[in-house]
Amino acid sequence: MQIAIVLFDRFTALDAVGPYEILSRVPDAETVFVAERTGPVRNDSGSLVLTADRTLADVPSPDVVVVPGGPGQEAQMDNEDLLDWLRSADATSTWTTSVCSGSLLLAAAGLLTGRRATSHWLALELLKRFGAEPAGERVVTDGKYVTAAGVSSGLDMGLTLVGRIAGDEHAQAVQLLLEYDPQPPYDAGSPQKAPAHLVEEFRTRNRFIPT
Amino acid sequence: MQIAIVLFDRFTALDAVGPYEILSRVPDAETVFVAERTGPVRNDSGSLVLTADRTLADVPSPDVVVVPGGPGQEAQMDNEDLLDWLRSADATSTWTTSVCSGSLLLAAAGLLTGRRATSHWLALELLKRFGAEPAGERVVTDGKYVTAAGVSSGLDMGLTLVGRIAGDEHAQAVQLLLEYDPQPPYDAGSPQKAPAHLVEEFRTRNRFIPT
């Protein structure tokens, strides 16, 4: 089994590394970071660099495709080389997945048309414009398409997927090994739970949908 | 404010990137990955590479020190160059922190002697042998020392720290932006909650304390 995680300039690091840390523990799986070119890829804030070990062309038919999001996603929305690769990889994948605004790239490639899917809470409206049916859940599975909400939700997506691929017990073992027993010191992780003025502030300067 | 995240061969990626994604959102902070040499550093499973943009010597007195863990931690326990840097950085730091078995490195440097601290659940006994007082909590603060439990707990540690550095409201804004509203599909993230036979299996092949 081959798991490909796509990188592009100004991706959000945890979008990629959250699912990576979990999915790379699928037994007998090879996990590989791919990008248009091999070599360093810098994240959204510019202070983190991950290496793409293989090009998209090197990895034509992974079993699992993971597409992270991040501010750099916008510039990829009309990158036909990447969109072509997504369509072609999806044609033979077992699972096609995304975290955060990565679902906008899947949607731009035409892969989520008419499908239930999710994205960062600020990107749900845009996801709809690209033909998907936004669902306000943290991890949404529609057939072989698994999309996750904002940034940190890739951990829940990864664990969900490991359960489907390797069984509940293996997923629980991975959860125990990574001690994924979350206890955030605040309860502001969704627009339903966060202080209303913070939600409003983010909506006003929503980078996905310029006001 | 300067935040330094230490890298070494065979670190665990999420140990570093979890706190990174949160702490890099402290206002006016520079976050930098440091290692003995600049350049690529490969993780425990070998399939992920992060770049150290600066050497330890380049960053002598960060305000915040973050030490991840991972299988490679063991080889660093008698790396006097790294331990010297930890002691010297700690002498002027505002916060000295770790995730997972990173606390063993802080302890080996003599920084946790007599202090309450935590680590990966499988490493708590070893942490005690190095002079700390293990506490079975997810994030433990003792003075300026903040240690976190296994791998994924670095997210909770990061958010705790952002609250202390930049205030509750900023921490809540970061939580909302990263949509950190965890909903793991299983409830097996601690030895108290996981199926007993899985806990037993991990204890039997505990890499920290060879049986």
XYZ file of N, CA, C and O in Angstrom, chain A residues 57-202:
584
model
N 4.823 12.849 -10.710
C 4.981 11.875 -11.805
C 5.584 10.560 -11.325
O 5.296 9.493 -11.868
N 6.408 10.643 -10.255
C 7.018 9.425 -9.682
C 5.988 8.523 -9.015
O 6.248 7.341 -8.769
N 4.879 9.103 -8.630
C 3.881 8.378 -7.828
C 2.520 8.481 -8.528
O 1.634 9.207 -8.104
N 2.351 7.761 -9.628
C 1.144 7.952 -10.443
C -0.117 7.312 -9.859
O -1.211 7.778 -10.141
N 0.031 6.271 -9.052
C -1.190 5.587 -8.612
C -1.120 5.110 -7.157
O -1.125 3.920 -6.884
N -1.059 6.089 -6.241
C -1.056 5.729 -4.823
C -2.401 5.125 -4.417
O -3.428 5.407 -5.041
N -2.386 4.306 -3.368
C -3.643 3.750 -2.849
C -4.423 4.789 -2.061
O -5.645 4.799 -2.066
N -3.673 5.648 -1.369
C -4.313 6.705 -0.580
C -3.704 8.046 -0.980
O -2.481 8.181 -1.031
N -4.555 9.004 -1.278
C -4.115 10.365 -1.604
C -4.550 11.278 -0.454
O -5.709 11.242 -0.055
N -3.612 12.072 0.077
C -3.942 13.038 1.133
C -3.565 14.438 0.641
O -2.406 14.676 0.287
N -4.542 15.340 0.613
C -4.291 16.706 0.153
C -4.488 17.680 1.314
O -5.605 17.858 1.804
N -3.408 18.298 1.779
C -3.541 19.292 2.844
C -4.030 20.623 2.267
O -4.091 20.795 1.049
N -4.351 21.545 3.161
C -4.727 22.892 2.738
C -3.691 23.898 3.187
O -2.540 23.545 3.452
N -4.146 25.143 3.281
C -3.233 26.216 3.670
C -3.385 27.367 2.704
O -3.968 27.200 1.635
N -2.843 28.536 3.066
C -2.970 29.711 2.204
C -2.488 29.459 0.776
O -2.994 30.073 -0.165
N -1.543 28.556 0.592
C -1.031 28.279 -0.752
C -2.003 27.532 -1.642
O -1.799 27.430 -2.852
N -3.071 27.015 -1.052
C -4.045 26.244 -1.847
C -4.656 27.093 -2.964
O -4.907 26.592 -4.067
N -4.872 28.368 -2.681
C -5.542 29.231 -3.662
C -4.773 29.266 -4.997
O -5.378 29.165 -6.070
N -3.450 29.386 -4.877
C -2.626 29.459 -6.092
C -2.632 28.148 -6.868
O -2.234 28.101 -8.035
N -3.044 27.065 -6.233
C -3.054 25.756 -6.908
C -4.391 25.472 -7.591
O -4.507 24.475 -8.314
N -5.387 26.346 -7.366
C -6.739 26.045 -7.843
C -6.818 25.987 -9.368
O -7.738 25.387 -9.916
N -5.877 26.655 -10.054
C -5.857 26.517 -11.512
C -4.516 25.958 -11.998
O -4.098 26.211 -13.121
N -3.875 25.179 -11.142
C -2.645 24.480 -11.543
C -3.056 23.156 -12.189
O -3.280 22.159 -11.524
N -3.161 23.185 -13.527
C -3.717 22.019 -14.238
C -2.856 20.763 -14.068
O -3.368 19.653 -14.090
N -1.540 20.951 -13.887
C -0.691 19.772 -13.672
C -1.085 19.051 -12.395
O -1.210 17.823 -12.359
N -1.291 19.831 -11.335
C -1.687 19.217 -10.071
C -3.100 18.637 -10.174
O -3.356 17.502 -9.739
N -4.026 19.401 -10.759
C -5.418 18.923 -10.857
C -5.489 17.652 -11.729
O -6.211 16.706 -11.396
N -4.704 17.635 -12.800
C -4.659 16.424 -13.641
C -4.155 15.226 -12.840
O -4.682 14.124 -12.952
N -3.102 15.476 -12.054
C -2.558 14.375 -11.249
C -3.612 13.890 -10.244
O -3.768 12.678 -10.052
N -4.318 14.819 -9.615
C -5.346 14.421 -8.647
C -6.407 13.552 -9.320
O -6.805 12.509 -8.799
N -6.855 13.965 -10.500
C -7.871 13.182 -11.228
C -7.334 11.806 -11.591
O -8.012 10.786 -11.424
N -6.121 11.785 -12.057
C -5.537 10.523 -12.505
C -5.244 9.599 -11.320
O -5.513 8.394 -11.368
N -4.708 10.155 -10.230
C -4.450 9.337 -9.042
C -5.773 8.822 -8.468
O -5.885 7.676 -8.027
N -6.777 9.685 -8.488
C -8.086 9.304 -7.955
C -8.718 8.162 -8.750
O -9.485 7.370 -8.204
N -8.387 8.085 -10.021
C -8.994 7.044 -10.864
C -8.665 5.636 -10.363
O -9.428 4.700 -10.581
N -7.516 5.506 -9.677
C -7.133 4.179 -9.190
C -6.981 4.104 -7.672
O -6.644 3.042 -7.143
N -7.205 5.206 -6.963
C -7.011 5.192 -5.504
C -8.093 4.390 -4.796
O -9.199 4.212 -5.315
N -7.740 3.921 -3.610
C -8.736 3.302 -2.740
C -9.413 4.369 -1.879
O -10.602 4.300 -1.593
N -8.609 5.355 -1.459
C -9.122 6.474 -0.665
C -8.552 7.776 -1.204
O -7.336 7.876 -1.417
N -9.397 8.758 -1.385
C -8.960 10.099 -1.775
C -9.405 11.043 -0.656
O -10.597 11.122 -0.347
N -8.432 11.712 -0.045
C -8.737 12.438 1.199
C -8.144 13.845 1.207
O -7.249 14.166 0.425
N -8.651 14.645 2.133
C -8.128 16.005 2.277
C -8.282 16.477 3.716
O -9.064 15.928 4.488
N -7.506 17.500 4.037
C -7.622 18.182 5.324
C -7.782 19.670 5.025
O -7.146 20.187 4.107
N -8.645 20.335 5.786
C -8.785 21.794 5.709
C -9.136 22.190 4.262
O -9.921 21.504 3.609
N -8.537 23.271 3.756
C -8.902 23.732 2.414
C -8.372 22.837 1.302
O -8.583 23.135 0.117
N -7.721 21.733 1.654
C -7.356 20.740 0.638
C -8.567 20.226 -0.122
O -8.469 19.876 -1.305
N -9.738 20.221 0.525
C -10.949 19.749 -0.163
C -11.321 20.670 -1.327
O -11.966 20.236 -2.290
N -10.907 21.952 -1.249
C -11.181 22.854 -2.375
C -10.408 22.398 -3.615
O -10.894 22.546 -4.741
N -9.219 21.846 -3.411
C -8.446 21.331 -4.553
C -9.106 20.079 -5.132
O -9.209 19.932 -6.349
N -9.572 19.197 -4.256
C -10.309 18.027 -4.760
C -11.545 18.482 -5.531
O -11.873 17.938 -6.589
N -12.225 19.488 -4.982
C -13.435 19.990 -5.650
C -13.091 20.653 -6.983
O -13.781 20.440 -7.989
N -11.995 21.421 -7.002
C -11.580 22.080 -8.259
C -11.230 21.042 -9.321
O -11.380 21.287 -10.520
N -10.760 19.883 -8.874
C -10.444 18.801 -9.827
C -11.707 18.058 -10.252
O -11.642 17.120 -11.042
N -12.845 18.468 -9.695
C -14.118 17.850 -10.087
C -14.427 16.560 -9.345
O -15.362 15.843 -9.708
N -13.693 16.281 -8.294
C -13.847 14.987 -7.630
C -14.927 14.973 -6.548
O -15.297 13.910 -6.060
N -15.408 16.145 -6.152
C -16.392 16.167 -5.059
C -17.778 16.623 -5.531
O -18.664 16.869 -4.717
N -17.972 16.713 -6.823
C -19.246 17.206 -7.351
C -20.417 16.343 -6.868
O -20.429 15.125 -7.067
N -21.350 16.993 -6.202
C -22.519 16.274 -5.696
C -22.241 15.406 -4.474
O -23.135 14.712 -3.992
N -21.029 15.460 -3.961
C -20.676 14.634 -2.799
C -20.732 15.431 -1.504
O -20.417 16.616 -1.487
N -21.070 14.744 -0.410
C -20.957 15.349 0.906
C -19.463 15.481 1.229
O -18.693 14.546 1.035
N -19.084 16.638 1.731
C -17.665 16.874 2.030
C -17.555 17.998 3.044
O -18.530 18.711 3.315
N -16.353 18.146 3.612
C -16.154 19.262 4.529
C -14.830 19.958 4.241
O -14.092 19.594 3.317
N -14.537 20.980 5.031
C -13.371 21.833 4.825
C -13.213 22.680 6.078
O -13.984 22.519 7.048
N -12.229 23.560 6.094
C -12.145 24.554 7.173
C -13.479 25.285 7.267
O -14.111 25.557 6.242
N -13.920 25.597 8.477
C -15.252 26.199 8.633
C -15.418 27.485 7.836
O -16.530 27.815 7.415
N -14.306 28.185 7.585
C -14.404 29.417 6.804
C -14.483 29.145 5.298
O -14.736 30.056 4.514
N -14.269 27.895 4.891
C -14.219 27.570 3.455
C -15.440 26.784 2.992
O -15.536 26.430 1.819
N -16.388 26.529 3.899
C -17.530 25.675 3.528
C -18.369 26.283 2.410
O -18.840 25.580 1.517
N -18.528 27.600 2.461
C -19.349 28.259 1.444
C -18.696 28.135 0.059
O -19.357 27.855 -0.942
N -17.353 28.322 0.055
C -16.623 28.209 -1.211
C -16.659 26.765 -1.733
O -16.773 26.524 -2.940
N -16.598 25.821 -0.810
C -16.668 24.408 -1.197
C -17.974 24.123 -1.943
O -18.010 23.377 -2.928
N -19.034 24.757 -1.493
C -20.345 24.603 -2.137
C -20.320 25.171 -3.559
O -20.841 24.559 -4.501
N -19.686 26.327 -3.702
C -19.592 26.944 -5.033
C -18.865 26.029 -6.021
O -19.049 26.121 -7.223
N -17.984 25.157 -5.475
C -17.260 24.225 -6.345
C -17.994 22.897 -6.498
O -17.417 21.919 -6.936
N -19.258 22.875 -6.107
C -20.083 21.726 -6.473
C -20.269 20.654 -5.425
O -21.005 19.692 -5.647
N -19.595 20.783 -4.270
C -19.781 19.775 -3.220
C -20.970 20.145 -2.338
O -21.499 21.251 -2.418
N -21.380 19.191 -1.524
C -22.439 19.465 -0.563
C -21.825 19.536 0.822
O -21.581 18.509 1.451
N -21.552 20.751 1.324
C -20.839 20.909 2.586
C -21.623 20.310 3.753
O -22.823 20.511 3.875
N -20.908 19.534 4.566
C -21.500 18.974 5.779
C -20.693 19.519 6.946
O -19.472 19.561 6.892
N -21.365 19.963 7.968
C -20.671 20.598 9.089
C -20.112 19.603 10.091
O -20.162 19.842 11.286
N -19.577 18.486 9.599
C -18.985 17.501 10.509
C -17.469 17.565 10.436
O -16.919 18.115 9.502
N -16.834 16.964 11.447
C -15.371 17.071 11.520
C -14.680 16.180 10.481
O -13.682 16.568 9.887
N -15.220 15.017 10.274
C -14.701 14.096 9.253
C -15.899 13.582 8.466
O -16.859 13.082 9.048
N -15.868 13.751 7.152
C -16.997 13.332 6.318
C -16.525 12.255 5.336
O -15.559 12.455 4.610
N -17.212 11.127 5.364
C -16.892 10.049 4.434
C -18.039 9.902 3.432
O -19.188 9.766 3.829
N -17.737 9.995 2.142
C -18.739 9.753 1.103
C -18.086 8.806 0.098
O -17.253 9.232 -0.708
N -18.429 7.553 0.188
C -17.744 6.561 -0.645
C -16.287 6.500 -0.251
O -15.964 6.371 0.932
N -15.410 6.655 -1.243
C -13.976 6.587 -0.929
C -13.382 7.958 -0.638
O -12.172 8.096 -0.464
N -14.231 8.981 -0.576
C -13.758 10.343 -0.332
C -13.903 10.685 1.142
O -15.018 10.643 1.686
N -12.795 10.976 1.785
C -12.814 11.336 3.206
C -12.222 12.728 3.341
O -11.045 12.944 3.043
N -13.039 13.671 3.752
C -12.572 15.043 3.907
C -12.666 15.432 5.372
O -13.534 14.964 6.099
N -11.714 16.260 5.812
C -11.679 16.675 7.210
C -11.823 18.191 7.294
O -11.550 18.902 6.321
N -12.235 18.666 8.450
C -12.427 20.098 8.694
C -11.054 20.785 8.833
O -10.073 20.320 8.252
N -10.991 21.868 9.601
C -9.749 22.647 9.679
C -8.573 21.904 10.309
O -8.746 21.066 11.204
N -7.401 22.239 9.814
C -6.060 21.876 10.293
C -5.934 20.638 11.200
O -5.481 19.586 10.765
N -6.330 20.775 12.474
C -6.097 19.708 13.456
C -6.997 18.496 13.231
O -6.742 17.417 13.779
N -8.040 18.650 12.434
C -8.979 17.540 12.205
C -8.355 16.404 11.408
O -8.918 15.311 11.335
N -7.193 16.647 10.821
C -6.504 15.596 10.096
C -6.117 14.426 10.996
O -5.951 13.297 10.521
N -5.963 14.687 12.293
C -5.695 13.594 13.234
C -6.902 12.670 13.318
O -6.767 11.445 13.281
N -8.084 13.255 13.437
C -9.300 12.430 13.532
C -9.558 11.709 12.203
O -9.996 10.559 12.179
N -9.267 12.411 11.105
C -9.429 11.798 9.781
C -8.476 10.618 9.641
O -8.873 9.526 9.209
N -7.224 10.818 10.027
C -6.229 9.754 9.923
C -6.618 8.521 10.715
O -6.529 7.389 10.227
N -7.096 8.760 11.924
C -7.457 7.634 12.787
C -8.692 6.905 12.243
O -8.768 5.668 12.286
N -9.634 7.662 11.719
C -10.807 7.066 11.070
C -10.376 6.159 9.928
O -10.839 5.015 9.788
N -9.449 6.669 9.132
C -8.986 5.941 7.957
C -8.192 4.693 8.341
O -8.357 3.630 7.721
N -7.334 4.804 9.351
C -6.578 3.632 9.800
C -7.546 2.545 10.261
O -7.339 1.358 9.989
N -8.613 2.949 10.929
C -9.623 1.971 11.335
C -10.227 1.251 10.145
O -10.407 0.026 10.160
N -10.506 2.005 9.079
C -11.103 1.400 7.884
C -10.104 0.506 7.158
O -10.460 -0.530 6.601
N -8.847 0.916 7.151
C -7.825 0.175 6.398
C -7.304 -1.028 7.183
O -7.162 -2.124 6.639
N -7.018 -0.817 8.475
C -6.297 -1.853 9.238
C -7.097 -2.409 10.407
O -6.587 -3.242 11.162
N -8.335 -1.925 10.579
C -9.179 -2.460 11.640
C -9.163 -1.611 12.905
O -8.219 -0.862 13.156
N -10.226 -1.766 13.693
C -10.387 -0.952 14.903
C -9.241 -1.152 15.889
O -8.764 -0.208 16.504
N -8.806 -2.389 16.050
C -7.785 -2.638 17.068
C -6.460 -1.967 16.720
O -5.808 -1.390 17.588
N -6.097 -2.025 15.444
C -4.853 -1.353 15.057
C -4.984 0.158 15.252
O -4.047 0.823 15.718
N -6.133 0.696 14.906
C -6.349 2.142 15.096
C -6.241 2.516 16.574
O -5.653 3.541 16.935
N -6.794 1.665 17.435
C -6.696 1.940 18.874
C -5.252 1.857 19.361
O -4.830 2.646 20.213
N -4.499 0.915 18.806
C -3.083 0.800 19.186
C -2.315 2.060 18.769
O -1.487 2.578 19.529
N -2.612 2.566 17.575
C -1.952 3.797 17.121
C -2.350 4.961 18.031
O -1.513 5.771 18.442
N -3.626 5.027 18.377
C -4.093 6.113 19.254
C -3.369 6.069 20.603
O -2.958 7.103 21.143
N -3.186 4.866 21.134
C -2.508 4.699 22.424
C -1.038 5.064 22.317
O -0.481 5.761 23.180
N -0.395 4.628 21.237
C 1.024 4.927 21.032
C 1.253 6.427 20.923
O 2.229 6.963 21.454
N 0.348 7.110 20.229
C 0.487 8.566 20.050
C -0.150 9.323 21.208
O -0.188 10.541 21.209
N -0.645 8.594 22.163
C -1.318 9.144 23.353
C -2.320 10.237 22.941
O -2.317 11.347 23.476
N -3.161 9.885 21.973
C -4.133 10.855 21.460
C -5.399 10.827 22.319
O -6.406 10.234 21.975
N -5.271 11.496 23.437
C -6.343 11.617 24.433
C -6.497 13.113 24.697
O -6.125 13.623 25.750
N -7.003 13.832 23.683
C -6.914 15.295 23.690
C -7.582 15.945 24.895
O -8.659 15.536 25.316
N -6.905 16.932 25.440
C -7.447 17.715 26.561
C -7.078 19.175 26.347
O -6.256 19.729 27.085
N -7.695 19.805 25.338
C -7.364 21.215 25.102
C -7.740 22.069 26.320
O -8.757 21.822 26.958
N -6.889 23.037 26.646
C -7.145 23.867 27.832
C -8.276 24.881 27.625
O -8.675 25.544 28.584
N -8.746 25.035 26.410
C -9.889 25.915 26.112
C -10.886 25.108 25.296
O -10.549 24.055 24.752
N -12.109 25.614 25.199
C -13.133 24.927 24.416
C -13.659 25.885 23.344
O -14.824 26.265 23.341
N -12.746 26.278 22.470
C -13.072 27.295 21.463
C -12.724 26.805 20.059
O -12.452 27.596 19.162
N -12.770 25.482 19.858
C -12.263 24.908 18.624
C -13.222 24.855 17.458
O -12.883 24.338 16.400
N -14.430 25.380 17.631
C -15.370 25.428 16.506
C -16.163 26.722 16.600
O -16.268 27.314 17.681
N -16.724 27.167 15.466
C -17.499 28.417 15.508
C -18.710 28.329 16.439
O -19.190 29.360 16.923
N -19.186 27.116 16.706
C -20.298 26.948 17.637
C -19.851 27.164 19.081
O -20.643 27.545 19.939
N -18.589 26.883 19.376
C -18.110 26.914 20.761
C -17.298 28.159 21.104
O -17.193 28.533 22.268
N -16.679 28.773 20.118
C -15.780 29.900 20.390
C -16.576 31.151 20.743
O -17.745 31.277 20.371
N -15.955 32.101 21.446
C -16.601 33.386 21.710
C -17.073 34.021 20.395
O -16.317 34.051 19.420
N -18.309 34.512 20.394
C -18.933 35.006 19.155
C -18.114 36.103 18.474
O -18.034 36.151 17.235
N -17.483 36.973 19.276
C -16.748 38.079 18.628
C -15.516 37.576 17.878
O -15.116 38.163 16.871
N -14.927 36.464 18.335
C -13.789 35.895 17.599
C -14.255 35.309 16.265
O -13.619 35.496 15.226
N -15.383 34.614 16.313
C -15.945 34.030 15.087
C -16.224 35.135 14.072
O -15.870 35.039 12.889
N -16.834 36.199 14.566
C -17.191 37.339 13.718
C -15.948 37.964 13.095
O -15.922 38.287 11.901
N -14.914 38.106 13.917
C -13.662 38.693 13.443
C -13.063 37.863 12.302
O -12.641 38.409 11.287
N -13.042 36.542 12.484
C -12.508 35.682 11.430
C -13.373 35.748 10.176
O -12.865 35.741 9.065
